[in-house]
Coordinates of C-alpha atoms in Angstrom, one line a residue:
M300 CA 6.8 -41.8 70.5
N301 CA 4.8 -38.6 71.3
M302 CA 1.1 -38.7 71.8
H303 CA 0.3 -37.3 68.4
R304 CA 2.2 -40.0 66.7
Q305 CA 0.6 -42.6 68.9
Y306 CA -2.9 -41.4 67.9
M307 CA -1.9 -41.4 64.2
Q308 CA -0.4 -44.9 64.5
R309 CA -3.8 -46.0 66.0
C310 CA -5.4 -44.6 62.8
L311 CA -3.1 -46.7 60.7
D312 CA -3.8 -49.8 62.8
L313 CA -7.5 -49.2 62.5
A314 CA -7.2 -48.7 58.7
Q315 CA -5.6 -52.0 58.3
L316 CA -8.8 -53.7 59.6
G317 CA -10.4 -52.8 56.3
A318 CA -8.0 -54.8 54.2
G319 CA -9.8 -57.0 51.7
S320 CA -13.2 -55.2 52.0
V321 CA -12.9 -51.5 51.1
S322 CA -11.3 -51.7 47.6
P323 CA -11.4 -49.8 45.3
N324 CA -11.5 -47.2 48.2
P325 CA -8.4 -46.7 50.3
M326 CA -8.1 -48.1 53.8
V327 CA -8.6 -45.2 56.3
G328 CA -8.6 -44.9 60.0
A329 CA -9.8 -42.0 62.2
V330 CA -9.4 -41.2 65.9
I331 CA -11.1 -38.4 67.9
V332 CA -9.3 -37.2 71.0
H333 CA -10.6 -35.0 73.8
D334 CA -8.4 -34.0 76.8
D335 CA -5.9 -36.7 75.9
K336 CA -8.6 -39.4 75.8
I337 CA -9.8 -41.2 72.7
I338 CA -13.6 -40.7 72.6
G339 CA -14.3 -42.1 69.2
E340 CA -12.5 -44.1 66.5
G341 CA -13.4 -45.9 63.3
Y342 CA -12.2 -47.3 60.0
T343 CA -13.7 -47.4 56.5
S344 CA -16.6 -49.8 56.1
P345 CA -16.8 -52.3 53.3
Y346 CA -17.1 -50.6 49.9
G347 CA -20.2 -48.4 49.7
G348 CA -20.5 -48.0 53.4
P349 CA -19.6 -45.1 55.7
H350 CA -16.0 -43.8 55.8
A351 CA -13.7 -43.9 58.8
E352 CA -14.5 -40.3 59.9
V353 CA -18.2 -40.9 59.8
N354 CA -17.8 -44.1 61.9
A355 CA -15.6 -42.3 64.4
V356 CA -18.1 -39.4 64.8
S357 CA -21.0 -41.9 65.1
Q358 CA -19.3 -43.6 67.9
V359 CA -19.0 -40.3 69.8
L360 CA -22.7 -39.5 69.2
E361 CA -23.7 -42.9 70.5
R362 CA -21.5 -42.7 73.6
Y363 CA -22.1 -39.1 74.7
G364 CA -25.6 -38.2 73.4
D365 CA -26.4 -34.5 74.1
R366 CA -22.8 -33.8 75.1
A367 CA -21.3 -35.1 71.9
K368 CA -21.5 -31.9 69.8
K369 CA -19.7 -29.9 72.4
L370 CA -17.0 -32.5 72.9
L371 CA -16.4 -32.8 69.1
A372 CA -15.9 -29.1 68.8
E373 CA -13.3 -29.3 71.6
S374 CA -11.5 -32.3 70.1
T375 CA -8.6 -33.1 67.9
F376 CA -9.2 -35.3 64.9
Y377 CA -6.6 -37.7 63.5
V378 CA -7.1 -39.2 60.0
S379 CA -4.7 -41.4 58.1
L380 CA -5.8 -40.0 54.7
E381 CA -7.1 -36.6 53.7
P382 CA -10.9 -36.5 54.2
C383 CA -12.8 -36.9 50.9
A384 CA -14.2 -33.7 49.3
H385 CA -16.6 -35.1 46.7
Y386 CA -19.9 -37.0 46.5
G387 CA -19.4 -40.7 45.7
K388 CA -21.1 -43.6 47.4
T389 CA -21.2 -41.3 50.5
P390 CA -21.3 -37.6 51.2
P391 CA -18.0 -35.7 51.6
C392 CA -16.3 -36.3 55.0
A393 CA -14.5 -33.0 54.8
N394 CA -17.9 -31.1 54.9
M395 CA -19.0 -33.1 57.9
I396 CA -15.8 -32.3 59.8
A397 CA -16.0 -28.7 58.8
D398 CA -19.6 -28.5 60.3
L399 CA -18.4 -30.0 63.6
K400 CA -15.5 -27.4 63.8
P401 CA -13.0 -29.4 65.9
S402 CA -10.0 -27.6 67.3
K403 CA -7.5 -29.2 65.0
V404 CA -7.2 -32.0 62.4
F405 CA -4.0 -34.0 61.8
V406 CA -3.9 -35.6 58.3
A407 CA -1.2 -38.2 57.6
C408 CA -1.1 -37.7 53.8
L409 CA -3.1 -36.1 51.0
D410 CA -5.4 -38.1 48.8
P411 CA -3.9 -38.5 45.3
Y412 CA -7.3 -38.7 43.7
A413 CA -7.9 -35.6 41.6
K414 CA -11.4 -34.9 43.0
V415 CA -9.9 -34.8 46.5
N416 CA -6.2 -33.9 46.4
G417 CA -5.9 -30.9 48.6
K418 CA -9.6 -30.0 48.4
G419 CA -10.5 -31.8 51.6
V420 CA -7.9 -29.8 53.5
E421 CA -9.1 -26.6 51.8
I422 CA -12.6 -27.2 53.1
L423 CA -11.4 -27.6 56.6
R424 CA -9.2 -24.6 56.6
A425 CA -11.9 -22.5 55.0
A426 CA -14.0 -23.4 58.1
G427 CA -11.3 -22.0 60.3
I428 CA -9.9 -25.3 61.4
E429 CA -6.2 -25.7 61.9
V430 CA -4.9 -28.6 59.8
E431 CA -1.4 -30.3 60.0
I432 CA -0.3 -32.6 57.2
G433 CA 2.4 -35.2 57.2
L434 CA 2.3 -37.0 60.5
L435 CA 3.5 -40.6 59.7
E436 CA 3.1 -39.7 56.0
K437 CA 5.5 -42.4 54.8
E438 CA 3.8 -45.1 56.8
A439 CA 0.3 -43.9 55.6
I440 CA 1.4 -44.0 51.9
W441 CA 2.8 -47.5 52.3
L442 CA -0.4 -48.7 53.9
N443 CA -2.4 -47.5 50.9
R444 CA 0.2 -48.4 48.3
R445 CA -2.4 -50.3 46.3
F446 CA -4.6 -47.2 46.1
F447 CA -1.8 -44.9 45.2
T448 CA -0.6 -47.2 42.5
R449 CA -4.1 -47.5 40.9
I450 CA -4.6 -43.7 40.9
G451 CA -1.0 -42.8 39.9
Q452 CA -0.2 -45.6 37.4
H453 CA -3.6 -46.6 36.1
R454 CA -3.0 -50.3 37.0
P455 CA -3.4 -52.6 39.9
Y456 CA -0.7 -53.0 42.5
V457 CA 1.2 -56.2 41.6
I458 CA 2.4 -58.7 44.1
L459 CA 4.5 -61.6 42.9
K460 CA 4.4 -64.8 45.0
W461 CA 6.2 -68.1 44.7
A462 CA 7.9 -70.8 46.8
Q463 CA 11.3 -72.1 45.8
S464 CA 13.5 -75.0 47.0
K465 CA 16.8 -74.5 48.7
D466 CA 18.5 -75.2 45.4
G467 CA 16.5 -72.4 43.6
L468 CA 13.7 -74.4 41.8
I469 CA 10.1 -73.5 41.7
G470 CA 8.7 -76.8 40.7
Q471 CA 8.9 -79.6 38.1
Q472 CA 7.6 -79.7 34.6
D473 CA 5.6 -82.9 34.8
K474 CA 4.0 -83.0 38.2
Q475 CA 2.8 -80.9 41.1
V476 CA 5.3 -80.4 43.9
W477 CA 4.5 -78.9 47.3
I478 CA 7.5 -76.8 48.3
S479 CA 6.3 -74.5 51.2
N480 CA 5.1 -75.8 54.6
A481 CA 1.6 -75.7 56.0
A482 CA 2.1 -72.4 57.8
S483 CA 3.3 -70.7 54.6
Q484 CA 0.3 -72.1 52.7
Q485 CA -2.1 -70.7 55.4
L486 CA -0.3 -67.3 55.2
T487 CA -0.7 -67.3 51.4
H488 CA -4.5 -67.8 51.8
R489 CA -4.6 -64.9 54.2
W490 CA -2.8 -62.8 51.5
R491 CA -5.4 -63.9 49.0
A492 CA -8.2 -62.6 51.2
E493 CA -6.5 -59.2 51.3
E494 CA -6.2 -58.6 47.6
D495 CA -8.7 -58.1 44.8
A496 CA -7.5 -60.7 42.3
I497 CA -5.1 -63.6 41.8
L498 CA -3.5 -64.7 38.5
V499 CA -2.0 -67.8 37.1
G500 CA -0.9 -68.9 33.6
T501 CA -2.0 -71.9 31.5
H502 CA 0.7 -74.3 32.6
T503 CA 0.0 -73.8 36.3
A504 CA -3.8 -74.3 35.7
Q505 CA -3.1 -77.5 33.9
L506 CA -0.5 -79.0 36.2
D507 CA -1.8 -77.9 39.6
N508 CA -5.6 -77.5 38.9
P509 CA -5.7 -74.8 41.6
S510 CA -8.9 -73.4 43.1
L511 CA -7.2 -70.2 44.1
T512 CA -9.5 -69.6 47.1
V513 CA -9.0 -68.8 50.8
R514 CA -10.1 -72.1 52.1
H515 CA -7.4 -72.1 54.8
W516 CA -8.3 -68.5 56.0
K517 CA -11.5 -66.6 56.7
G518 CA -12.3 -63.9 54.1
K519 CA -13.5 -63.3 50.6
N520 CA -12.2 -65.2 47.6
P521 CA -10.3 -63.0 45.2
I522 CA -11.3 -62.7 41.5
R523 CA -9.5 -65.4 39.7
V524 CA -7.6 -64.4 36.5
L525 CA -6.3 -67.0 34.0
I526 CA -4.1 -66.4 31.0
D527 CA -5.2 -69.0 28.5
R528 CA -4.4 -68.0 24.9
D529 CA -6.0 -70.9 23.1
L530 CA -8.7 -71.8 25.8
V531 CA -7.1 -75.2 26.5
I532 CA -8.1 -75.4 30.2
S533 CA -11.0 -77.8 30.7
P534 CA -14.4 -76.2 31.8
E535 CA -14.3 -78.8 34.6
A536 CA -11.1 -77.3 36.1
K537 CA -11.4 -76.0 39.7
I538 CA -10.6 -72.4 38.6
F539 CA -14.1 -72.3 36.9
D540 CA -16.1 -73.5 39.9
E541 CA -18.7 -71.1 41.4
K542 CA -16.6 -70.2 44.5
A543 CA -15.3 -67.0 42.8
D544 CA -15.6 -65.0 39.6
T545 CA -13.1 -65.9 36.9
I546 CA -11.6 -63.8 34.1
V547 CA -9.9 -65.5 31.2
F548 CA -7.6 -63.5 29.0
N549 CA -7.3 -65.2 25.6
A550 CA -6.9 -64.8 21.9
K551 CA -10.2 -66.5 20.8
K552 CA -13.3 -64.9 22.2
T553 CA -15.1 -62.3 24.4
D554 CA -18.0 -63.8 26.3
W555 CA -19.6 -63.5 29.7
Q556 CA -21.5 -66.4 31.1
G557 CA -22.5 -66.2 34.8
H558 CA -19.4 -65.9 36.9
I559 CA -17.0 -66.5 34.0
K560 CA -15.8 -63.7 31.8
H561 CA -13.7 -64.3 28.7
I562 CA -11.8 -61.3 27.3
E563 CA -10.1 -61.5 23.9
L564 CA -7.0 -59.4 23.7
E565 CA -6.1 -57.9 20.3
N566 CA -2.6 -58.6 19.1
Y567 CA -2.3 -61.2 21.9
G568 CA 1.3 -61.5 23.1
L569 CA 2.1 -57.9 22.3
Y570 CA 2.4 -56.0 25.5
L571 CA 0.5 -58.8 27.2
P572 CA 1.2 -57.8 30.9
Q573 CA 0.3 -54.2 30.1
S574 CA -2.9 -55.1 28.4
I575 CA -4.0 -57.4 31.2
L576 CA -3.3 -54.9 33.9
Y577 CA -5.1 -52.1 32.1
Q578 CA -8.2 -54.2 31.5
L579 CA -8.2 -55.1 35.2
Y580 CA -7.7 -51.4 36.1
L581 CA -10.8 -50.6 34.1
M582 CA -12.7 -53.2 36.2
D583 CA -11.6 -51.4 39.4
V584 CA -9.2 -54.2 40.4
Q585 CA -6.9 -52.4 42.8
S586 CA -4.4 -55.2 43.6
I587 CA -3.4 -58.6 42.2
I588 CA -1.3 -61.5 43.4
I589 CA 0.5 -63.4 40.6
E590 CA 1.1 -67.0 41.8
G591 CA 2.6 -68.7 38.7
G592 CA 4.0 -70.3 36.9
A593 CA 7.6 -69.3 36.4
K594 CA 7.1 -68.1 32.8
T595 CA 4.1 -65.9 33.8
L596 CA 6.0 -64.4 36.7
Q597 CA 9.1 -63.7 34.6
T598 CA 6.9 -62.1 31.9
F599 CA 5.7 -59.5 34.4
I600 CA 9.2 -59.1 35.9
D601 CA 10.7 -58.5 32.5
A602 CA 8.1 -55.9 31.7
G603 CA 8.9 -54.1 35.0
L604 CA 5.3 -54.5 36.1
W605 CA 5.6 -55.6 39.7
D606 CA 5.7 -53.8 43.0
E607 CA 6.3 -56.4 45.6
A608 CA 7.5 -60.0 45.6
R609 CA 6.9 -62.5 48.4
V610 CA 9.2 -65.5 48.1
F611 CA 9.2 -68.5 50.4
Q612 CA 12.4 -70.5 50.5
S613 CA 12.1 -74.1 51.7
E614 CA 14.7 -76.3 53.3
K615 CA 13.8 -78.9 50.7
E616 CA 16.0 -79.6 47.6
L617 CA 14.4 -80.7 44.3
H618 CA 17.7 -81.4 42.4
R619 CA 15.9 -81.1 39.1
G620 CA 13.0 -78.9 37.8
V621 CA 12.0 -75.4 36.8
S622 CA 14.3 -72.5 37.9
A623 CA 12.7 -69.8 40.1
P624 CA 12.1 -66.4 38.5
K625 CA 15.0 -63.8 38.5
L626 CA 14.3 -60.3 39.7
N627 CA 16.3 -57.3 40.8
G628 CA 14.8 -55.9 43.9
R629 CA 15.5 -54.6 47.4
I630 CA 14.9 -56.9 50.3
L631 CA 12.4 -55.3 52.5
E632 CA 11.9 -58.0 55.0
K633 CA 13.2 -61.5 56.0
R634 CA 11.5 -63.7 58.6
M635 CA 10.9 -67.4 59.3
I636 CA 7.5 -68.9 58.7
S637 CA 8.0 -72.2 60.6
S638 CA 10.8 -73.9 58.6
D639 CA 10.4 -71.6 55.5
L640 CA 12.3 -68.3 55.0
L641 CA 10.0 -65.6 53.7
M642 CA 11.8 -62.9 51.7
V643 CA 9.8 -59.8 50.7
Y644 CA 11.3 -57.7 47.9
V645 CA 10.3 -54.2 46.5
K646 CA 11.5 -52.5 43.4

């Protein structure tokens, strides 16, 4: 791997550190190189805070004081996503970089957001800065697949997750069954901390009484989303405790009390997955994990509204129970999580 690719890979690694905290912004990393030495780097702060480029420049200013401006002008910048070109929660990063006039800027991929797309690069080039686009572009788009999906498809990025037995069963109708091992359960909690929301259907809420939190991992709890057509889930259920906000899609009422929001869907059952995802998109939910049950998962699969599926296969056999969902997807990854086989599918 040449040095340019190494520096851009460092941007991607830095960007990943923002997982779970920057949404609905994209994850971005920035690296500043002078004479083949990294003199500053950063990633996007939690939503509303400074962007990656600002944090990288600030690091140079803190380290080098009066020499910083000269060093920045002689440096090469690497950024995993096109610098923003509009005023939002923060000023445009493209303008800041243009003022510094570095010798060159490498951009992994353009920002799909209409207020930025190509405009950040235009600002840099208008300032006389050489810009190269496309270094590790595929990897950069994959990293921000949630952001690209929300902007391009006007819905959250959908991750399906379930555990199934060796004989292809996801559980039993009448009782809760633990299928995956402790390591897989901890990994699931890590995933929850990285996404904006988590969704279950009525049957899962009744049978498992899940809290849908990240109690086995450090991080924020996702927004909990419940599909409960007739509002049959008890107000005492764990999904309604104060550990996270909860949204209930139903056919009875629209109401907002504290951390619980009920949203009545007109023509409930007609295009249900589409209606739910569009409502969540309007609330700036950028990604969601759907954890069950089988009927809910299959509903989103049949509607073609999924992007990634993470399936744990246990060594256990249940012999009787509910069949796991059926999907047509391409296996992206297989690896062992202790005794469980994790299979990751994409469409």
